[in-house]
Coordinates of N, CA and C in Angstrom, one line a residue:
Chain A
D15 N -245.4 -83.0 0.8 CA -245.1 -83.1 -0.6 C -243.7 -83.2 -0.9
G16 N -243.3 -84.4 -1.5 CA -241.8 -84.6 -1.7 C -241.3 -84.0 -2.9
G17 N -240.1 -83.4 -2.7 CA -239.4 -82.8 -3.8 C -238.2 -82.0 -3.6
I18 N -237.6 -81.4 -4.4 CA -236.4 -80.6 -4.3 C -236.5 -79.3 -4.5
T19 N -236.2 -78.4 -3.7 CA -236.3 -76.9 -3.6 C -235.0 -76.3 -3.8
Q20 N -234.8 -75.4 -4.6 CA -233.8 -74.4 -4.8 C -234.1 -73.1 -4.3
S21 N -233.1 -72.2 -3.9 CA -233.4 -71.0 -3.5 C -232.1 -70.2 -3.6
P22 N -232.3 -69.0 -3.9 CA -233.4 -68.2 -4.5 C -233.7 -68.6 -6.0
K23 N -234.7 -68.1 -6.6 CA -234.9 -68.4 -8.1 C -234.1 -67.8 -9.0
Y24 N -233.9 -66.6 -8.5 CA -233.1 -65.5 -9.3 C -232.1 -64.9 -8.2
L25 N -230.7 -64.7 -8.7 CA -229.7 -64.3 -7.9 C -228.7 -63.3 -8.8
F26 N -228.5 -62.2 -8.1 CA -227.8 -61.1 -8.8 C -226.5 -60.9 -7.9
R27 N -225.3 -61.1 -8.5 CA -223.9 -60.9 -8.0 C -223.2 -59.9 -8.6
K28 N -222.5 -59.2 -7.6 CA -221.5 -58.1 -8.1 C -220.1 -59.0 -8.3
E29 N -219.3 -58.5 -9.2 CA -218.2 -59.3 -9.4 C -217.2 -59.2 -8.3
G30 N -216.6 -60.4 -7.9 CA -215.7 -60.4 -6.8 C -216.3 -60.9 -5.4
Q31 N -217.8 -61.2 -5.5 CA -218.3 -61.7 -4.5 C -218.6 -63.1 -4.5
N32 N -218.7 -63.7 -3.3 CA -219.2 -65.2 -3.4 C -220.8 -65.3 -3.1
V33 N -221.5 -66.2 -3.6 CA -222.7 -66.2 -3.5 C -223.0 -68.0 -3.3
T34 N -224.0 -68.1 -2.3 CA -224.3 -69.6 -1.9 C -225.7 -69.8 -2.4
L35 N -225.8 -70.9 -3.4 CA -227.1 -71.4 -3.7 C -227.6 -72.6 -2.9
S36 N -228.9 -72.5 -2.5 CA -229.5 -73.5 -1.6 C -230.0 -74.6 -2.4
C37 N -229.9 -75.8 -1.9 CA -230.5 -76.9 -2.5 C -231.0 -78.0 -1.5
E38 N -232.3 -78.1 -1.3 CA -232.8 -79.1 -0.3 C -233.8 -80.0 -0.7
Q39 N -233.6 -81.3 -0.2 CA -234.5 -82.3 -0.8 C -235.1 -83.2 0.5
N40 N -236.3 -83.5 0.3 CA -237.1 -84.2 1.4 C -237.5 -85.6 0.7
L41 N -236.6 -86.2 -0.3 CA -237.0 -87.4 -0.8 C -236.2 -88.5 -0.2
N42 N -235.4 -88.3 0.9 CA -234.5 -89.2 1.5 C -233.5 -90.0 0.5
H43 N -233.1 -89.1 -0.4 CA -232.2 -89.8 -1.3 C -230.5 -89.5 -0.9
D44 N -229.9 -90.5 -1.4 CA -228.5 -90.4 -0.9 C -227.7 -89.5 -1.5
A45 N -227.7 -89.5 -3.0 CA -226.8 -88.7 -3.8 C -227.5 -87.5 -4.2
M46 N -226.6 -86.4 -4.2 CA -227.1 -85.1 -4.7 C -226.1 -84.5 -5.7
Y47 N -226.5 -83.4 -6.6 CA -225.8 -83.1 -7.8 C -225.9 -81.7 -8.1
W48 N -224.9 -81.0 -8.6 CA -225.0 -79.8 -9.1 C -224.6 -79.7 -10.4
Y49 N -225.4 -79.1 -11.4 CA -225.1 -78.8 -13.0 C -225.3 -77.6 -13.1
R50 N -224.5 -77.0 -14.1 CA -224.6 -75.6 -14.8 C -225.2 -75.9 -16.2
Q51 N -226.0 -74.8 -16.5 CA -226.6 -74.8 -17.8 C -226.3 -73.7 -18.6
D52 N -225.9 -73.7 -19.7 CA -225.7 -72.4 -20.7 C -226.2 -72.8 -21.9
P53 N -226.7 -71.7 -22.5 CA -227.4 -72.0 -23.7 C -226.5 -72.7 -24.7
G54 N -227.3 -73.7 -25.4 CA -226.5 -74.5 -26.4 C -225.5 -75.5 -25.9
Q55 N -225.4 -75.5 -24.8 CA -224.3 -76.4 -24.3 C -224.8 -77.5 -23.3
G56 N -226.1 -77.7 -23.3 CA -226.6 -78.7 -22.4 C -226.3 -78.6 -21.0
L57 N -226.3 -79.6 -19.9 CA -225.9 -79.6 -18.6 C -224.6 -80.2 -18.4
R58 N -223.9 -79.4 -17.6 CA -222.4 -79.9 -17.2 C -222.5 -80.2 -15.6
L59 N -221.9 -81.3 -15.2 CA -221.7 -81.6 -13.8 C -220.5 -80.8 -13.0
I60 N -221.1 -80.3 -12.1 CA -219.9 -79.4 -11.3 C -219.5 -80.3 -10.0
Y61 N -220.4 -80.7 -9.2 CA -219.9 -81.4 -8.0 C -221.0 -82.4 -7.8
Y62 N -220.7 -83.5 -7.2 CA -221.7 -84.7 -6.7 C -221.4 -85.3 -5.3
S63 N -222.3 -85.7 -4.8 CA -222.0 -86.2 -3.5 C -223.0 -87.7 -3.2
Q64 N -222.3 -88.6 -2.9 CA -223.1 -89.8 -2.6 C -223.5 -90.2 -1.2
I65 N -222.8 -89.4 -0.3 CA -223.2 -89.6 1.1 C -222.8 -88.4 1.9
V66 N -223.5 -88.2 2.9 CA -223.1 -87.2 3.8 C -221.6 -87.0 4.2
N67 N -221.1 -85.8 4.2 CA -219.5 -85.5 4.4 C -218.7 -86.2 3.3
D68 N -219.3 -86.3 2.1 CA -218.3 -86.7 1.1 C -218.9 -86.2 -0.3
F69 N -218.0 -85.6 -1.1 CA -218.4 -85.1 -2.4 C -217.1 -85.2 -3.3
Q70 N -217.5 -85.2 -4.5 CA -216.5 -85.5 -5.5 C -216.7 -84.2 -6.6
K71 N -215.5 -83.9 -7.3 CA -215.5 -83.0 -8.3 C -216.2 -83.5 -9.5
G72 N -217.0 -82.7 -10.4 CA -217.5 -83.1 -11.7 C -216.6 -82.4 -12.8
D73 N -217.1 -82.3 -13.8 CA -216.3 -81.8 -15.0 C -215.9 -80.3 -15.0
I74 N -216.5 -79.4 -14.3 CA -216.2 -78.2 -14.3 C -216.2 -77.6 -12.9
A75 N -215.5 -78.3 -11.7 CA -215.4 -77.7 -10.4 C -214.8 -76.5 -10.1
E76 N -214.0 -76.0 -11.2 CA -213.0 -74.9 -10.8 C -213.9 -73.7 -10.4
G77 N -213.7 -72.8 -9.3 CA -214.4 -71.7 -9.0 C -215.7 -72.1 -8.4
Y78 N -215.9 -73.3 -7.9 CA -217.2 -73.6 -7.1 C -216.5 -74.6 -5.7
S79 N -217.5 -74.4 -4.8 CA -217.3 -75.4 -3.8 C -218.5 -75.8 -3.0
V80 N -218.7 -76.9 -2.5 CA -219.9 -77.4 -2.0 C -219.5 -78.0 -0.5
S81 N -220.7 -78.4 0.4 CA -220.7 -79.0 1.5 C -221.9 -80.0 1.7
R82 N -221.6 -80.9 2.3 CA -222.8 -81.9 2.5 C -222.8 -82.5 4.0
E83 N -223.3 -81.5 4.7 CA -223.3 -81.8 6.3 C -224.4 -82.5 6.8
K84 N -225.6 -82.4 5.9 CA -226.9 -83.0 6.2 C -227.2 -83.8 4.9
K85 N -227.9 -84.8 5.0 CA -228.3 -85.8 3.9 C -229.3 -84.8 3.0
E86 N -230.2 -84.0 3.6 CA -231.2 -83.1 2.8 C -230.6 -82.1 2.1
S87 N -229.3 -81.5 2.3 CA -229.1 -80.4 2.0 C -227.6 -80.3 1.3
F88 N -227.3 -79.6 0.1 CA -226.1 -79.8 -0.5 C -226.1 -78.3 -1.2
P89 N -225.5 -77.2 -0.5 CA -225.3 -75.9 -0.8 C -224.2 -75.9 -1.7
L90 N -224.4 -75.0 -2.9 CA -223.2 -74.7 -3.9 C -222.8 -73.1 -3.6
T91 N -221.5 -72.9 -3.4 CA -220.9 -71.7 -3.3 C -220.1 -71.3 -4.6
V92 N -220.5 -70.2 -5.3 CA -219.7 -69.8 -6.5 C -218.9 -68.7 -5.9
T93 N -217.6 -68.9 -6.2 CA -216.6 -68.2 -5.7 C -216.2 -67.2 -6.6
S94 N -215.6 -66.1 -6.2 CA -214.8 -65.0 -6.9 C -213.9 -65.6 -8.0
A95 N -213.4 -66.8 -7.8 CA -212.5 -67.5 -8.7 C -213.3 -67.9 -10.0
Q96 N -214.7 -67.9 -10.0 CA -215.3 -68.5 -11.2 C -215.5 -67.3 -12.1
K97 N -214.9 -67.3 -13.2 CA -214.6 -66.1 -14.1 C -215.9 -66.0 -15.1
N98 N -216.8 -66.8 -15.2 CA -218.1 -66.6 -15.9 C -219.3 -67.3 -15.2
P99 N -219.4 -66.8 -14.2 CA -220.6 -67.5 -13.3 C -222.0 -67.3 -13.8
T100 N -222.3 -66.3 -14.7 CA -223.7 -66.2 -15.1 C -224.1 -67.5 -15.9
A101 N -225.2 -68.0 -15.2 CA -225.7 -69.3 -15.8 C -227.0 -69.7 -15.3
F102 N -227.5 -70.8 -15.5 CA -228.8 -71.5 -14.8 C -228.1 -72.7 -14.0
Y103 N -228.4 -72.7 -12.8 CA -228.0 -73.7 -12.1 C -228.9 -74.7 -11.5
L104 N -228.7 -75.9 -11.6 CA -229.7 -76.9 -11.4 C -229.2 -78.0 -10.5
C105 N -229.9 -78.3 -9.4 CA -229.7 -79.2 -8.4 C -230.5 -80.6 -8.8
A106 N -229.8 -81.8 -8.4 CA -230.6 -83.2 -8.5 C -230.4 -83.9 -7.5
S107 N -231.1 -84.9 -7.2 CA -230.8 -85.9 -6.3 C -231.4 -87.3 -6.7
S108 N -230.8 -88.2 -6.1 CA -231.4 -89.6 -6.5 C -231.1 -90.5 -5.5
L109 N -231.8 -91.8 -5.6 CA -231.3 -92.9 -4.7 C -230.0 -93.5 -5.3
R110 N -229.2 -94.1 -4.7 CA -228.1 -94.7 -5.4 C -228.5 -95.5 -6.5
G111 N -227.8 -94.9 -7.7 CA -228.2 -95.9 -8.9 C -229.5 -95.7 -9.5
D112 N -230.2 -94.7 -9.1 CA -231.5 -94.6 -9.6 C -231.8 -93.3 -10.4
T113 N -233.0 -93.0 -10.9 CA -233.2 -91.8 -11.8 C -233.0 -90.7 -10.9
Q114 N -232.4 -89.5 -11.5 CA -232.2 -88.2 -11.0 C -233.4 -87.4 -11.2
Y115 N -233.7 -86.8 -10.0 CA -235.0 -85.8 -10.1 C -234.3 -84.4 -9.9
F116 N -234.8 -83.5 -10.7 CA -234.3 -82.1 -10.6 C -235.1 -81.1 -9.9
G117 N -234.5 -80.0 -9.4 CA -235.1 -78.9 -8.9 C -235.5 -78.0 -9.8
P118 N -236.1 -76.8 -9.4 CA -236.5 -75.9 -10.4 C -235.6 -74.8 -10.9
G119 N -234.4 -74.9 -10.4 CA -233.2 -74.0 -10.8 C -233.0 -72.6 -10.3
T120 N -231.9 -72.0 -10.1 CA -231.5 -70.9 -9.9 C -230.9 -70.1 -11.0
R121 N -231.3 -69.1 -11.4 CA -230.5 -68.3 -12.4 C -229.7 -67.2 -11.9
L122 N -228.4 -67.3 -12.0 CA -227.4 -66.3 -11.3 C -227.1 -65.3 -12.4
T123 N -227.0 -64.1 -12.2 CA -226.6 -63.2 -13.0 C -225.5 -62.2 -12.4
V124 N -224.2 -62.1 -13.1 CA -223.1 -61.4 -12.5 C -223.3 -60.0 -13.1
L125 N -223.4 -59.1 -12.3 CA -223.5 -57.4 -12.8 C -222.3 -56.7 -13.0
Chain B
A8 N -214.3 -91.9 -22.9 CA -215.0 -90.9 -22.4 C -216.4 -91.0 -23.0
Q9 N -217.5 -90.9 -22.4 CA -218.8 -90.8 -22.9 C -219.2 -89.6 -23.5
S10 N -220.0 -89.6 -24.6 CA -220.4 -88.3 -25.2 C -221.7 -88.4 -25.8
V11 N -222.6 -87.5 -26.0 CA -223.8 -87.5 -26.6 C -224.1 -86.3 -27.6
T12 N -224.5 -86.7 -28.8 CA -224.8 -85.8 -29.9 C -226.2 -85.7 -30.2
Q13 N -226.8 -84.6 -30.1 CA -228.1 -84.4 -30.5 C -228.2 -83.8 -32.0
L14 N -228.7 -84.3 -32.8 CA -228.7 -83.8 -34.2 C -229.9 -82.8 -34.3
G15 N -229.4 -81.6 -34.6 CA -230.5 -80.5 -34.9 C -230.7 -79.8 -33.3
S16 N -230.4 -78.5 -33.2 CA -230.6 -77.8 -32.0 C -232.1 -77.2 -32.0
H17 N -232.8 -77.2 -33.3 CA -234.0 -76.9 -33.3 C -234.8 -77.6 -34.1
V18 N -236.0 -78.1 -33.7 CA -236.7 -78.9 -34.7 C -238.4 -78.4 -34.6
S19 N -238.8 -78.1 -35.7 CA -240.1 -77.7 -35.7 C -241.1 -78.5 -36.5
V20 N -242.2 -78.7 -35.9 CA -243.3 -79.7 -36.6 C -244.6 -79.0 -36.3
S21 N -245.6 -79.5 -37.2 CA -246.8 -79.1 -37.0 C -247.6 -80.1 -36.1
E22 N -248.7 -79.4 -35.5 CA -249.5 -80.1 -34.5 C -250.2 -81.4 -35.2
G23 N -250.0 -82.5 -34.6 CA -250.5 -83.7 -35.2 C -249.5 -84.5 -36.0
A24 N -248.4 -83.9 -36.2 CA -247.3 -84.6 -36.9 C -246.4 -85.4 -36.1
L25 N -245.6 -86.2 -36.7 CA -244.8 -87.1 -36.0 C -243.6 -86.2 -35.6
V26 N -243.1 -86.6 -34.3 CA -242.0 -85.8 -33.7 C -240.8 -86.8 -33.7
L27 N -239.7 -86.5 -34.1 CA -238.5 -87.2 -34.1 C -237.4 -86.5 -33.7
L28 N -236.7 -86.8 -32.4 CA -235.7 -86.2 -32.1 C -234.3 -87.1 -32.1
R29 N -233.3 -86.8 -32.7 CA -232.2 -87.7 -32.7 C -231.3 -87.5 -31.7
C30 N -230.6 -88.7 -31.3 CA -229.6 -88.8 -30.3 C -228.6 -90.0 -30.4
N31 N -227.3 -89.7 -30.6 CA -226.3 -90.6 -30.8 C -225.4 -90.4 -29.5
Y32 N -224.9 -91.5 -29.4 CA -224.1 -91.5 -28.0 C -222.7 -92.5 -28.4
S33 N -221.7 -92.1 -27.6 CA -220.5 -92.9 -27.6 C -220.2 -93.3 -26.3
S34 N -219.9 -94.7 -26.0 CA -219.7 -95.1 -24.8 C -218.8 -96.5 -25.0
S35 N -217.9 -96.6 -24.2 CA -216.9 -97.8 -24.1 C -217.5 -99.0 -23.5
V36 N -218.5 -98.7 -22.7 CA -219.2 -99.7 -21.8 C -220.6 -99.6 -22.1
P37 N -221.4 -100.7 -21.8 CA -222.9 -100.7 -22.2 C -223.5 -99.6 -21.4
P38 N -224.2 -98.9 -22.3 CA -224.6 -97.5 -21.7 C -226.0 -97.5 -21.1
Y39 N -226.4 -96.6 -20.2 CA -227.6 -96.3 -19.7 C -228.2 -95.0 -20.3
L40 N -229.4 -95.0 -20.9 CA -229.7 -93.9 -21.8 C -231.0 -93.1 -21.3
F41 N -231.2 -91.9 -21.5 CA -232.1 -91.1 -20.7 C -232.4 -90.0 -21.7
W42 N -233.8 -89.7 -21.6 CA -234.4 -88.5 -22.1 C -235.2 -87.6 -21.1
Y43 N -234.8 -86.6 -21.1 CA -235.3 -85.5 -20.2 C -236.2 -84.3 -21.0
V44 N -237.1 -83.7 -20.3 CA -237.6 -82.5 -20.8 C -237.5 -81.3 -20.0
Q45 N -237.4 -80.2 -20.5 CA -237.4 -79.1 -19.8 C -238.3 -78.0 -20.3
Y46 N -239.1 -77.5 -19.6 CA -240.0 -76.4 -19.9 C -239.3 -75.1 -19.6
P47 N -239.6 -73.9 -20.2 CA -238.8 -72.6 -19.9 C -238.8 -72.4 -18.4
N48 N -237.6 -71.9 -18.0 CA -237.1 -71.8 -16.7 C -237.5 -72.5 -15.6
Q49 N -237.6 -73.8 -16.0 CA -237.8 -75.1 -15.0 C -236.7 -76.1 -15.0
G50 N -237.0 -76.9 -14.2 CA -235.9 -78.0 -13.9 C -236.2 -79.1 -15.2
L51 N -235.6 -80.1 -15.0 CA -235.7 -81.3 -16.0 C -236.6 -82.3 -15.6
Q52 N -237.4 -82.9 -16.2 CA -238.2 -84.1 -15.9 C -237.9 -85.2 -16.9
L53 N -237.9 -86.5 -16.2 CA -237.5 -87.6 -16.9 C -238.7 -88.2 -17.8
L54 N -238.5 -88.3 -19.0 CA -239.4 -88.9 -20.1 C -239.4 -90.4 -20.0
L55 N -238.1 -90.9 -20.2 CA -237.9 -92.2 -20.1 C -236.5 -92.6 -20.1
K56 N -236.2 -93.9 -19.9 CA -234.8 -94.4 -19.8 C -234.8 -95.8 -20.2
Y57 N -233.4 -96.0 -20.7 CA -233.3 -97.5 -21.1 C -231.9 -98.0 -20.2
T58 N -232.2 -99.0 -19.6 CA -231.1 -99.8 -18.8 C -230.8 -101.0 -19.3
T59 N -231.5 -101.9 -19.2 CA -231.4 -103.4 -19.9 C -232.6 -103.7 -20.4
G60 N -232.9 -104.8 -21.1 CA -234.0 -105.4 -21.6 C -234.6 -105.0 -22.8
A61 N -235.9 -104.9 -22.9 CA -236.5 -104.4 -24.1 C -235.9 -103.0 -24.7
T62 N -235.4 -103.1 -25.9 CA -234.8 -102.0 -26.6 C -235.7 -100.8 -27.0
L63 N -237.0 -101.1 -26.8 CA -238.0 -100.0 -27.2 C -238.6 -99.7 -25.8
V64 N -238.6 -98.4 -25.7 CA -238.8 -97.9 -24.3 C -240.1 -96.9 -24.3
K65 N -241.0 -97.1 -23.4 CA -242.1 -96.1 -23.5 C -241.9 -95.2 -22.3
G66 N -242.4 -94.0 -22.5 CA -242.2 -93.2 -21.5 C -243.5 -92.3 -21.3
I67 N -243.5 -91.2 -20.6 CA -244.6 -90.2 -20.4 C -245.1 -89.5 -21.4
N68 N -246.2 -89.0 -21.6 CA -246.8 -88.1 -22.5 C -246.8 -88.8 -23.8
G69 N -246.7 -90.1 -24.1 CA -246.8 -90.6 -25.4 C -245.5 -90.8 -26.1
F70 N -244.3 -90.6 -25.4 CA -243.0 -90.6 -26.1 C -242.4 -92.0 -25.8
E71 N -241.8 -92.4 -26.9 CA -241.1 -93.7 -26.8 C -239.7 -93.4 -27.4
A72 N -238.8 -94.4 -27.2 CA -237.4 -94.4 -27.8 C -236.9 -95.7 -28.0
E73 N -236.2 -95.8 -28.9 CA -235.7 -97.2 -29.3 C -234.0 -97.3 -29.3
F74 N -233.4 -98.1 -28.4 CA -232.0 -98.3 -28.4 C -231.4 -99.2 -29.5
K75 N -230.7 -98.8 -30.3 CA -230.0 -99.4 -31.3 C -228.5 -99.4 -31.2
K76 N -228.0 -100.4 -30.6 CA -226.6 -100.8 -30.3 C -225.8 -100.6 -31.5
S77 N -226.2 -101.2 -32.8 CA -225.5 -101.2 -33.9 C -225.3 -99.6 -34.5
E78 N -226.1 -98.9 -34.2 CA -226.1 -97.5 -34.7 C -225.9 -96.5 -33.7
T79 N -225.5 -96.9 -32.5 CA -225.3 -95.9 -31.3 C -226.2 -94.9 -31.2
S80 N -227.5 -95.3 -31.3 CA -228.4 -94.3 -31.4 C -229.7 -94.5 -30.4
F81 N -230.4 -93.6 -30.1 CA -231.5 -93.7 -29.0 C -232.5 -92.4 -29.3
H82 N -233.0 -92.4 -30.4 CA -233.9 -91.4 -30.9 C -235.3 -91.5 -30.2
L83 N -236.0 -90.2 -30.1 CA -237.0 -90.2 -29.4 C -238.2 -89.8 -30.4
T84 N -239.4 -90.5 -30.1 CA -240.4 -90.1 -31.2 C -241.8 -90.1 -30.4
K85 N -242.6 -89.5 -31.1 CA -244.2 -89.3 -30.6 C -244.9 -89.4 -31.8
P86 N -245.9 -90.0 -32.0 CA -246.6 -90.2 -33.3 C -247.4 -89.0 -33.6
S87 N -247.9 -88.3 -32.6 CA -248.7 -87.1 -33.0 C -248.3 -85.9 -32.0
A88 N -247.9 -84.9 -32.5 CA -247.4 -83.8 -31.7 C -248.4 -82.9 -31.1
H89 N -248.4 -82.5 -29.9 CA -249.4 -81.7 -29.2 C -248.8 -80.5 -28.9
M90 N -249.3 -79.4 -28.7 CA -249.0 -78.1 -28.5 C -248.1 -78.0 -27.2
S91 N -248.6 -78.9 -26.3 CA -248.0 -78.9 -25.0 C -246.6 -79.5 -24.8
D92 N -246.1 -80.2 -26.2 CA -244.9 -80.9 -26.3 C -243.9 -79.8 -26.6
A93 N -244.1 -78.7 -26.9 CA -243.2 -77.5 -27.1 C -242.3 -77.4 -25.8
A94 N -241.0 -77.7 -26.0 CA -240.0 -77.7 -24.8 C -238.8 -77.8 -25.4
E95 N -237.7 -78.0 -24.4 CA -236.2 -78.3 -24.8 C -236.0 -79.8 -24.1
Y96 N -235.5 -80.7 -25.0 CA -235.3 -82.1 -24.8 C -233.9 -82.4 -24.8
F97 N -233.6 -83.0 -23.8 CA -232.1 -83.5 -23.6 C -232.0 -85.0 -23.6
C98 N -230.9 -85.4 -24.1 CA -230.5 -87.0 -24.2 C -229.4 -86.8 -23.3
A99 N -229.3 -88.0 -22.5 CA -228.2 -88.3 -21.6 C -227.7 -89.6 -21.7
V100 N -226.6 -89.9 -21.4 CA -226.0 -91.2 -21.3 C -225.0 -91.4 -19.8
S101 N -225.2 -92.6 -19.2 CA -224.4 -92.9 -18.0 C -223.8 -94.2 -18.1
D102 N -222.7 -94.4 -17.4 CA -221.9 -95.8 -17.6 C -222.2 -96.5 -16.3
Q103 N -223.1 -96.2 -15.5 CA -223.2 -96.7 -14.0 C -224.6 -96.6 -13.6
L104 N -225.0 -97.6 -13.0 CA -226.4 -97.6 -12.3 C -226.4 -97.5 -10.7
F105 N -224.8 -97.8 -10.3 CA -225.0 -98.0 -8.8 C -224.1 -97.0 -8.4
G106 N -224.3 -96.4 -7.2 CA -223.6 -95.2 -6.6 C -224.2 -94.0 -7.3
A107 N -223.4 -93.1 -7.2 CA -223.8 -91.8 -8.0 C -223.8 -91.8 -9.5
Q108 N -224.9 -91.4 -10.2 CA -225.0 -91.7 -11.5 C -224.5 -90.2 -12.2
K109 N -223.5 -90.5 -12.9 CA -222.9 -89.3 -13.5 C -223.4 -89.3 -14.9
L110 N -224.4 -88.3 -15.3 CA -225.0 -88.2 -16.4 C -224.2 -87.2 -17.4
V111 N -223.8 -87.5 -18.6 CA -223.2 -86.8 -19.6 C -224.4 -86.4 -20.6
F112 N -224.8 -85.1 -20.8 CA -226.0 -84.7 -21.6 C -225.6 -84.2 -23.0
G113 N -226.5 -84.3 -24.0 CA -226.3 -83.5 -25.1 C -226.6 -82.3 -25.1
Q114 N -226.5 -81.5 -26.1 CA -226.5 -79.9 -26.1 C -227.9 -79.6 -26.0
G115 N -228.9 -80.4 -26.3 CA -230.3 -80.1 -26.4 C -231.1 -79.9 -27.6
T116 N -232.4 -80.2 -27.8 CA -233.0 -79.8 -29.0 C -234.2 -79.1 -28.6
R117 N -234.5 -78.0 -29.1 CA -235.6 -77.2 -28.8 C -236.8 -77.5 -29.8
L118 N -237.8 -78.2 -29.3 CA -239.0 -78.5 -30.1 C -240.2 -77.4 -30.3
T119 N -240.3 -77.0 -31.5 CA -241.5 -76.2 -31.5 C -242.6 -76.7 -32.3
I120 N -243.8 -76.5 -31.8 CA -245.0 -77.0 -32.5 C -245.8 -75.9 -33.1
N121 N -246.0 -76.2 -34.5 CA -246.8 -75.2 -35.2 C -248.3 -75.7 -35.3
P122 N -249.2 -74.5 -34.9 CA -250.7 -74.6 -35.0 C -251.2 -75.2 -36.6

């Protein structure tokens, strides 16, 4: 069954800690994306990657880092430099130039 | 720079009534436009998209949208609301179809259906 998986579904972090959110897809898509969703603000692009070993900053990349070592995987690290990390994080993927398909999301809460 | 404005953060309609969710965009190049739906604590699902060609686009679940260049609008409609349509709806714009597609989203409209 093809799709996008994100784990964990819920994540709690203490202030000052780095955490990594997982995103895996088995759709053979080239491009992958990370978005942050806050209430009343829609989705904002954090990072995106068109091919393996290449990625670009989106609109709100500060305090985040990514890697793209495999076509199927695009993990997002929320670093301690991100001042307000509590949010709902969504991963998406697409064939080049085609519709983006979204994963179920990870809700991150900073304690 | 592109932007999207969704008029009304909350819309409430009765079951069986017309659904109209408004979206206006700003783009310096011909836009590609999308409507996504999100159910609570889930990811986004594509409802429909406009790229080129016919300006009236039909999507899933009985929804449709019309691209009006002169009004820079892409409003979403459904003739008869169903309880299962209750969700949050996002309009998005992109200026490219090749390579990575950088979507700019509106702030969302929460649709409530009254029995």
